[in-house]
PDB file of C-alpha atoms in Angstrom:
ATOM      1  CA  MET A   1       7.041   7.277  15.605  1.00  0.00           C
ATOM      2  CA  LYS A   2      10.777   7.258  16.258  1.00  0.00           C
ATOM      3  CA  LYS A   3      13.191   7.460  13.368  1.00  0.00           C
ATOM      4  CA  ALA A   4      15.754   4.722  12.999  1.00  0.00           C
ATOM      5  CA  VAL A   5      18.538   7.050  11.903  1.00  0.00           C
ATOM      6  CA  GLY A   6      21.779   5.469  10.795  1.00  0.00           C
ATOM      7  CA  LEU A   7      20.364   2.194   9.501  1.00  0.00           C
ATOM      8  CA  THR A   8      21.539   2.026   5.909  1.00  0.00           C
ATOM      9  CA  LEU A   9      18.883   1.373   3.321  1.00  0.00           C
ATOM     10  CA  PHE A  10      19.782  -1.671   1.273  1.00  0.00           C
ATOM     11  CA  VAL A  11      17.211  -1.089  -1.461  1.00  0.00           C
ATOM     12  CA  CYS A  12      18.800  -0.026  -4.734  1.00  0.00           C
ATOM     13  CA  VAL A  13      16.436   1.344  -7.358  1.00  0.00           C
ATOM     14  CA  SER A  14      17.075   1.180 -11.080  1.00  0.00           C
ATOM     15  CA  THR A  15      15.048   3.502 -13.257  1.00  0.00           C
ATOM     16  CA  TRP A  16      14.095   3.219 -16.899  1.00  0.00           C
ATOM     17  CA  CYS A  17      12.470   5.913 -19.055  1.00  0.00           C
ATOM     18  CA  THR A  18      10.615   5.747 -22.336  1.00  0.00           C
ATOM     19  CA  SER A  19      13.348   7.829 -23.989  1.00  0.00           C
ATOM     20  CA  GLY A  20      16.091   5.404 -22.986  1.00  0.00           C
ATOM     21  CA  TRP A  21      18.226   4.740 -19.946  1.00  0.00           C
ATOM     22  CA  CYS A  22      17.959   7.160 -17.085  1.00  0.00           C
ATOM     23  CA  GLU A  23      19.978   7.722 -13.972  1.00  0.00           C
ATOM     24  CA  GLU A  24      18.562   8.310 -10.507  1.00  0.00           C
ATOM     25  CA  LYS A  25      20.617  10.599  -8.313  1.00  0.00           C
ATOM     26  CA  LYS A  26      19.891  10.454  -4.580  1.00  0.00           C
ATOM     27  CA  LEU A  27      20.233  13.818  -2.871  1.00  0.00           C
ATOM     28  CA  ASP A  28      19.837  12.791   0.763  1.00  0.00           C
ATOM     29  CA  PRO A  29      21.528  10.177   2.972  1.00  0.00           C
ATOM     30  CA  GLY A  30      19.981   6.733   2.754  1.00  0.00           C
ATOM     31  CA  VAL A  31      18.136   6.114   5.991  1.00  0.00           C
ATOM     32  CA  VAL A  32      15.010   4.235   6.999  1.00  0.00           C
ATOM     33  CA  ASN A  33      11.836   5.912   8.279  1.00  0.00           C
ATOM     34  CA  ASP A  34      12.690   9.242   6.689  1.00  0.00           C
ATOM     35  CA  TRP A  35      11.935  11.053   3.423  1.00  0.00           C
ATOM     36  CA  MET A  36      14.600  11.242   0.734  1.00  0.00           C
ATOM     37  CA  ARG A  37      14.839  13.173  -2.523  1.00  0.00           C
ATOM     38  CA  ALA A  38      16.114  12.031  -5.899  1.00  0.00           C
ATOM     39  CA  THR A  39      16.238  13.326  -9.448  1.00  0.00           C
ATOM     40  CA  VAL A  40      15.920  11.187 -12.552  1.00  0.00           C
ATOM     41  CA  SER A  41      17.953  12.437 -15.499  1.00  0.00           C
ATOM     42  CA  SER A  42      18.397  11.390 -19.083  1.00  0.00           C
ATOM     43  CA  ASP A  43      21.526   9.342 -19.584  1.00  0.00           C
ATOM     44  CA  SER A  44      22.132  10.935 -22.983  1.00  0.00           C
ATOM     45  CA  ASP A  45      22.243  14.652 -22.130  1.00  0.00           C
ATOM     46  CA  ASP A  46      21.811  14.732 -18.309  1.00  0.00           C
ATOM     47  CA  THR A  47      18.490  16.579 -18.643  1.00  0.00           C
ATOM     48  CA  GLU A  48      16.405  16.351 -15.467  1.00  0.00           C
ATOM     49  CA  LEU A  49      13.226  14.421 -16.328  1.00  0.00           C
ATOM     50  CA  LYS A  50      11.465  14.067 -12.985  1.00  0.00           C
ATOM     51  CA  ARG A  51      11.790  14.559  -9.255  1.00  0.00           C
ATOM     52  CA  VAL A  52      11.150  11.899  -6.654  1.00  0.00           C
ATOM     53  CA  VAL A  53      10.367  11.956  -2.943  1.00  0.00           C
ATOM     54  CA  HIS A  54      10.371   8.537  -1.346  1.00  0.00           C
ATOM     55  CA  SER A  55      10.312   6.872   2.046  1.00  0.00           C
ATOM     56  CA  SER A  56      11.017   3.341   3.251  1.00  0.00           C
ATOM     57  CA  THR A  57       9.450   2.463   6.600  1.00  0.00           C
ATOM     58  CA  ILE A  58      10.188  -0.475   8.861  1.00  0.00           C
ATOM     59  CA  VAL A  59       7.822  -0.716  11.816  1.00  0.00           C
ATOM     60  CA  ASN A  60      10.157  -2.420  14.260  1.00  0.00           C
ATOM     61  CA  TRP A  61      13.684  -2.572  12.880  1.00  0.00           C
ATOM     62  CA  THR A  62      14.998  -4.735  15.734  1.00  0.00           C
ATOM     63  CA  ARG A  63      12.502  -7.554  15.162  1.00  0.00           C
ATOM     64  CA  HIS A  64      10.900  -7.291  11.721  1.00  0.00           C
ATOM     65  CA  ASP A  65      12.283  -7.171   8.199  1.00  0.00           C
ATOM     66  CA  THR A  66       9.338  -5.803   6.199  1.00  0.00           C
ATOM     67  CA  PHE A  67       9.931  -2.493   4.454  1.00  0.00           C
ATOM     68  CA  TYR A  68       6.964  -0.395   3.292  1.00  0.00           C
ATOM     69  CA  HIS A  69       7.844   1.888   0.398  1.00  0.00           C
ATOM     70  CA  VAL A  70       5.996   5.073  -0.590  1.00  0.00           C
ATOM     71  CA  ARG A  71       7.254   6.926  -3.658  1.00  0.00           C
ATOM     72  CA  TYR A  72       6.003  10.193  -5.175  1.00  0.00           C
ATOM     73  CA  GLU A  73       7.105  11.176  -8.684  1.00  0.00           C
ATOM     74  CA  VAL A  74       6.358  14.257 -10.768  1.00  0.00           C
ATOM     75  CA  MET A  75       7.375  14.651 -14.402  1.00  0.00           C
ATOM     76  CA  ASN A  76       8.938  18.053 -15.033  1.00  0.00           C
ATOM     77  CA  SER A  77       7.573  18.398 -18.577  1.00  0.00           C
ATOM     78  CA  SER A  78       3.996  17.109 -18.244  1.00  0.00           C
ATOM     79  CA  CYS A  79       3.498  17.581 -14.477  1.00  0.00           C
ATOM     80  CA  LYS A  80       2.017  14.084 -14.321  1.00  0.00           C
ATOM     81  CA  ARG A  81       2.129  12.824 -10.738  1.00  0.00           C
ATOM     82  CA  THR A  82       2.118   9.273  -9.407  1.00  0.00           C
ATOM     83  CA  LEU A  83       2.165   7.663  -5.977  1.00  0.00           C
ATOM     84  CA  THR A  84       3.546   4.153  -5.656  1.00  0.00           C
ATOM     85  CA  PHE A  85       3.197   1.693  -2.756  1.00  0.00           C
ATOM     86  CA  ASN A  86       4.906  -1.653  -2.276  1.00  0.00           C
ATOM     87  CA  PHE A  87       6.559  -3.703   0.427  1.00  0.00           C
ATOM     88  CA  THR A  88       9.705  -5.797   0.343  1.00  0.00           C
ATOM     89  CA  ASP A  89      11.979  -7.815   2.557  1.00  0.00           C
ATOM     90  CA  PHE A  90      15.123  -6.482   4.222  1.00  0.00           C
ATOM     91  CA  HIS A  91      17.136  -6.764   1.005  1.00  0.00           C
ATOM     92  CA  GLY A  92      14.606  -5.080  -1.259  1.00  0.00           C
ATOM     93  CA  ASN A  93      13.143  -8.272  -2.738  1.00  0.00           C
ATOM     94  CA  SER A  94       9.417  -8.522  -3.342  1.00  0.00           C
ATOM     95  CA  PHE A  95       7.435 -10.999  -1.269  1.00  0.00           C
ATOM     96  CA  TYR A  96       5.370 -11.848  -4.349  1.00  0.00           C
ATOM     97  CA  PRO A  97       7.675 -12.244  -7.388  1.00  0.00           C
ATOM     98  CA  ASP A  98       5.287 -14.798  -8.914  1.00  0.00           C
ATOM     99  CA  TRP A  99       2.670 -12.040  -9.253  1.00  0.00           C
ATOM    100  CA  VAL A 100       4.648 -10.299 -11.957  1.00  0.00           C
ATOM    101  CA  LYS A 101       3.493 -12.714 -14.647  1.00  0.00           C
ATOM    102  CA  SER A 102      -0.074 -12.541 -13.354  1.00  0.00           C
ATOM    103  CA  ILE A 103      -0.094  -8.754 -13.553  1.00  0.00           C
ATOM    104  CA  GLU A 104       1.380  -8.776 -17.042  1.00  0.00           C
ATOM    105  CA  GLY A 105      -1.178 -11.341 -18.151  1.00  0.00           C
ATOM    106  CA  ASP A 106       1.405 -14.002 -19.013  1.00  0.00           C
ATOM    107  CA  ARG A 107       0.135 -16.744 -16.771  1.00  0.00           C
ATOM    108  CA  GLU A 108      -2.117 -19.586 -17.866  1.00  0.00           C
ATOM    109  CA  THR A 109      -5.848 -18.995 -17.990  1.00  0.00           C
ATOM    110  CA  ASP A 110      -6.544 -21.396 -15.117  1.00  0.00           C
ATOM    111  CA  SER A 111      -4.404 -19.377 -12.691  1.00  0.00           C
ATOM    112  CA  VAL A 112      -5.898 -17.754  -9.617  1.00  0.00           C
ATOM    113  CA  GLN A 113      -7.666 -14.485 -10.344  1.00  0.00           C
ATOM    114  CA  ILE A 114      -5.908 -11.448  -8.881  1.00  0.00           C
ATOM    115  CA  GLU A 115      -8.016  -9.541  -6.397  1.00  0.00           C
ATOM    116  CA  ASP A 116      -8.492  -5.823  -6.918  1.00  0.00           C
ATOM    117  CA  PRO A 117      -6.024  -3.908  -4.753  1.00  0.00           C
ATOM    118  CA  LYS A 118      -7.139  -1.331  -2.210  1.00  0.00           C
ATOM    119  CA  VAL A 119      -5.262   1.367  -0.307  1.00  0.00           C
ATOM    120  CA  LEU A 120      -6.883   3.262   2.574  1.00  0.00           C
ATOM    121  CA  ILE A 121      -5.146   6.298   4.076  1.00  0.00           C
ATOM    122  CA  ARG A 122      -5.883   8.484   7.086  1.00  0.00           C
ATOM    123  CA  SER A 123      -3.608  11.362   7.989  1.00  0.00           C
ATOM    124  CA  TYR A 124      -3.331  12.860  11.454  1.00  0.00           C
ATOM    125  CA  ARG A 125      -2.903  16.525  12.307  1.00  0.00           C
ATOM    126  CA  LYS A 126      -1.876  18.123  15.552  1.00  0.00           C
ATOM    127  CA  LYS A 127      -4.558  19.605  17.817  1.00  0.00           C
ATOM    128  CA  GLN A 128      -7.180  17.294  16.295  1.00  0.00           C
ATOM    129  CA  PRO A 129      -8.680  14.049  17.612  1.00  0.00           C
ATOM    130  CA  ASN A 130      -7.203  10.981  15.948  1.00  0.00           C
ATOM    131  CA  ASP A 131     -10.512  10.144  14.291  1.00  0.00           C
ATOM    132  CA  ALA A 132     -11.158  13.675  12.993  1.00  0.00           C
ATOM    133  CA  ARG A 133      -9.661  13.139   9.543  1.00  0.00           C
ATOM    134  CA  PRO A 134     -11.574  11.174   6.878  1.00  0.00           C
ATOM    135  CA  ILE A 135     -10.321   7.854   5.586  1.00  0.00           C
ATOM    136  CA  MET A 136      -9.320   8.219   1.950  1.00  0.00           C
ATOM    137  CA  ASP A 137     -10.039   5.317  -0.378  1.00  0.00           C
ATOM    138  CA  VAL A 138      -7.580   5.935  -3.218  1.00  0.00           C
ATOM    139  CA  ASP A 139      -7.853   4.403  -6.657  1.00  0.00           C
ATOM    140  CA  VAL A 140      -4.864   2.077  -7.172  1.00  0.00           C
ATOM    141  CA  GLU A 141      -3.852  -0.418  -9.814  1.00  0.00           C
ATOM    142  CA  TYR A 142      -1.271  -3.178 -10.121  1.00  0.00           C
ATOM    143  CA  GLN A 143       1.808  -2.466 -12.200  1.00  0.00           C
ATOM    144  CA  VAL A 144       5.220  -4.015 -12.707  1.00  0.00           C
ATOM    145  CA  GLN A 145       8.187  -1.689 -12.214  1.00  0.00           C
ATOM    146  CA  ASP A 146      11.790  -2.880 -12.420  1.00  0.00           C
ATOM    147  CA  GLY A 147      10.516  -6.445 -12.341  1.00  0.00           C
ATOM    148  CA  MET A 148       8.606  -5.890  -9.100  1.00  0.00           C
ATOM    149  CA  PRO A 149       4.820  -5.838  -8.474  1.00  0.00           C
ATOM    150  CA  VAL A 150       3.714  -2.459  -7.125  1.00  0.00           C
ATOM    151  CA  LEU A 151       0.529  -0.488  -6.445  1.00  0.00           C
ATOM    152  CA  VAL A 152       0.250   2.793  -8.348  1.00  0.00           C
ATOM    153  CA  VAL A 153      -2.089   5.733  -7.773  1.00  0.00           C
ATOM    154  CA  SER A 154      -2.282   7.359 -11.197  1.00  0.00           C
ATOM    155  CA  ASN A 155      -5.622   9.148 -10.783  1.00  0.00           C
ATOM    156  CA  GLN A 156      -4.475  12.766 -10.537  1.00  0.00           C
ATOM    157  CA  ARG A 157      -7.296  13.771  -8.221  1.00  0.00           C
ATOM    158  CA  ASP A 158      -6.411  11.029  -5.736  1.00  0.00           C
ATOM    159  CA  VAL A 159      -2.697  11.806  -5.944  1.00  0.00           C
ATOM    160  CA  ILE A 160      -3.198  15.529  -5.262  1.00  0.00           C
ATOM    161  CA  ARG A 161      -5.616  15.107  -2.360  1.00  0.00           C
ATOM    162  CA  THR A 162      -3.312  12.544  -0.767  1.00  0.00           C
ATOM    163  CA  LEU A 163      -0.361  14.898  -1.158  1.00  0.00           C
ATOM    164  CA  ARG A 164      -2.290  17.717   0.502  1.00  0.00           C
ATOM    165  CA  GLU A 165      -3.160  15.468   3.445  1.00  0.00           C
ATOM    166  CA  PHE A 166       0.460  14.375   3.767  1.00  0.00           C
ATOM    167  CA  GLN A 167       1.621  17.975   3.509  1.00  0.00           C
ATOM    168  CA  ALA A 168      -0.545  19.104   6.423  1.00  0.00           C
ATOM    169  CA  GLY A 169      -0.172  16.057   8.678  1.00  0.00           C
ATOM    170  CA  TYR A 170       2.474  14.701  11.017  1.00  0.00           C
ATOM    171  CA  GLU A 171       1.660  11.011  10.525  1.00  0.00           C
ATOM    172  CA  ALA A 172      -0.563   8.787   8.392  1.00  0.00           C
ATOM    173  CA  ARG A 173      -1.915   5.282   8.753  1.00  0.00           C
ATOM    174  CA  VAL A 174      -1.795   3.340   5.468  1.00  0.00           C
ATOM    175  CA  ARG A 175      -3.716   0.095   5.009  1.00  0.00           C
ATOM    176  CA  ILE A 176      -2.946  -2.030   1.953  1.00  0.00           C
ATOM    177  CA  SER A 177      -5.044  -4.962   0.765  1.00  0.00           C
ATOM    178  CA  ALA A 178      -3.211  -6.576  -2.131  1.00  0.00           C
ATOM    179  CA  PHE A 179      -1.233  -9.620  -3.224  1.00  0.00           C
ATOM    180  CA  GLY A 180      -3.579 -11.853  -1.259  1.00  0.00           C
ATOM    181  CA  THR A 181      -2.917 -10.225   2.083  1.00  0.00           C
ATOM    182  CA  SER A 182      -3.726  -7.140   4.170  1.00  0.00           C
ATOM    183  CA  THR A 183      -1.192  -5.057   6.038  1.00  0.00           C
ATOM    184  CA  SER A 184      -0.945  -1.606   7.575  1.00  0.00           C
ATOM    185  CA  PHE A 185       1.789   0.717   8.779  1.00  0.00           C
ATOM    186  CA  ASP A 186       2.287   4.211  10.178  1.00  0.00           C
ATOM    187  CA  LEU A 187       3.961   6.684   7.843  1.00  0.00           C
ATOM    188  CA  ASP A 188       5.990   9.484   9.447  1.00  0.00           C
ATOM    189  CA  LEU A 189       5.225  12.750   7.625  1.00  0.00           C
ATOM    190  CA  GLN A 190       7.762  14.920   9.413  1.00  0.00           C
ATOM    191  CA  GLY A 191       9.829  16.717   6.783  1.00  0.00           C
ATOM    192  CA  PHE A 192       7.567  15.672   3.915  1.00  0.00           C
ATOM    193  CA  ALA A 193       6.115  19.150   3.262  1.00  0.00           C
ATOM    194  CA  GLU A 194       9.533  20.714   2.704  1.00  0.00           C
ATOM    195  CA  LYS A 195      10.612  17.996   0.285  1.00  0.00           C
ATOM    196  CA  LEU A 196       7.235  18.167  -1.472  1.00  0.00           C
ATOM    197  CA  ASP A 197       7.845  21.854  -2.212  1.00  0.00           C
ATOM    198  CA  TRP A 198      11.193  20.902  -3.737  1.00  0.00           C
ATOM    199  CA  SER A 199       9.693  18.141  -5.881  1.00  0.00           C
ATOM    200  CA  ASN A 200       6.971  20.466  -7.185  1.00  0.00           C
ATOM    201  CA  GLU A 201       9.314  23.317  -8.108  1.00  0.00           C
ATOM    202  CA  HIS A 202       8.452  22.956 -11.799  1.00  0.00           C
ATOM    203  CA  CYS A 203       4.846  21.912 -11.179  1.00  0.00           C
ATOM    204  CA  PRO A 204       3.213  23.740  -8.230  1.00  0.00           C
ATOM    205  CA  LEU A 205       0.180  21.931  -6.847  1.00  0.00           C
ATOM    206  CA  GLU A 206      -1.975  25.036  -6.982  1.00  0.00           C
ATOM    207  CA  ASP A 207      -1.369  25.324 -10.735  1.00  0.00           C
ATOM    208  CA  THR A 208      -2.347  21.729 -11.473  1.00  0.00           C
ATOM    209  CA  PRO A 209      -5.938  21.244 -12.688  1.00  0.00           C
ATOM    210  CA  SER A 210      -7.856  18.219 -11.499  1.00  0.00           C
ATOM    211  CA  ARG A 211      -8.034  16.174 -14.697  1.00  0.00           C
ATOM    212  CA  ASN A 212     -10.386  13.581 -13.271  1.00  0.00           C
ATOM    213  CA  THR A 213     -13.515  15.184 -11.871  1.00  0.00           C
ATOM    214  CA  LYS A 214     -15.064  11.944 -10.589  1.00  0.00           C
ATOM    215  CA  GLU A 215     -15.299  12.178  -6.821  1.00  0.00           C
ATOM    216  CA  THR A 216     -14.109   9.233  -4.770  1.00  0.00           C
ATOM    217  CA  PRO A 217     -16.075   9.267  -1.507  1.00  0.00           C
ATOM    218  CA  ALA A 218     -14.212   9.062   1.763  1.00  0.00           C
ATOM    219  CA  SER A 219     -15.266   6.513   4.328  1.00  0.00           C
TER     220      SER A 219
END
């Protein structure tokens, strides 16, 4: 996968926290098909609340305008980790804004039932056949963040095993079935491991217990 370096990312992210307004500070240049770091700090005393590693991927930037977003967050105080997936148009607008009310339960009872979302992930490692790695079926749920429908992996076991696969791989294939459609994209993992170490400075992966012991079988 070639990186489209120099294409400015038009997606601006606003972040809210339960303790009040927060500010997200981007630490790396805004480019597409690359991993960037950000910190989220309290607006009141500038205390760092969490660290973020995120990537926006566009498969063919000369012809298509669909951005696939993958975002990893870790809270510094609780070490709670989340993975978020969503896809937008070129300007950062959701393709499915009408789903926000459905997810929040505000639509009328005769509305179309939302299908359960599904995210399948297979990472690839060097010196291994492409089909050597298992396909991970991660537990995701619909949420609304900043007025946008997203898919969130909150199960800590699924988050950690996905992170470990991303950390050791050079590329991953992600398949998303949600919002009434199915789509897939290749996620470049070059540089992810280094930024993952930075994001986990306060919460090393090896020190994090698996809080959910239910095993999710791989296909």
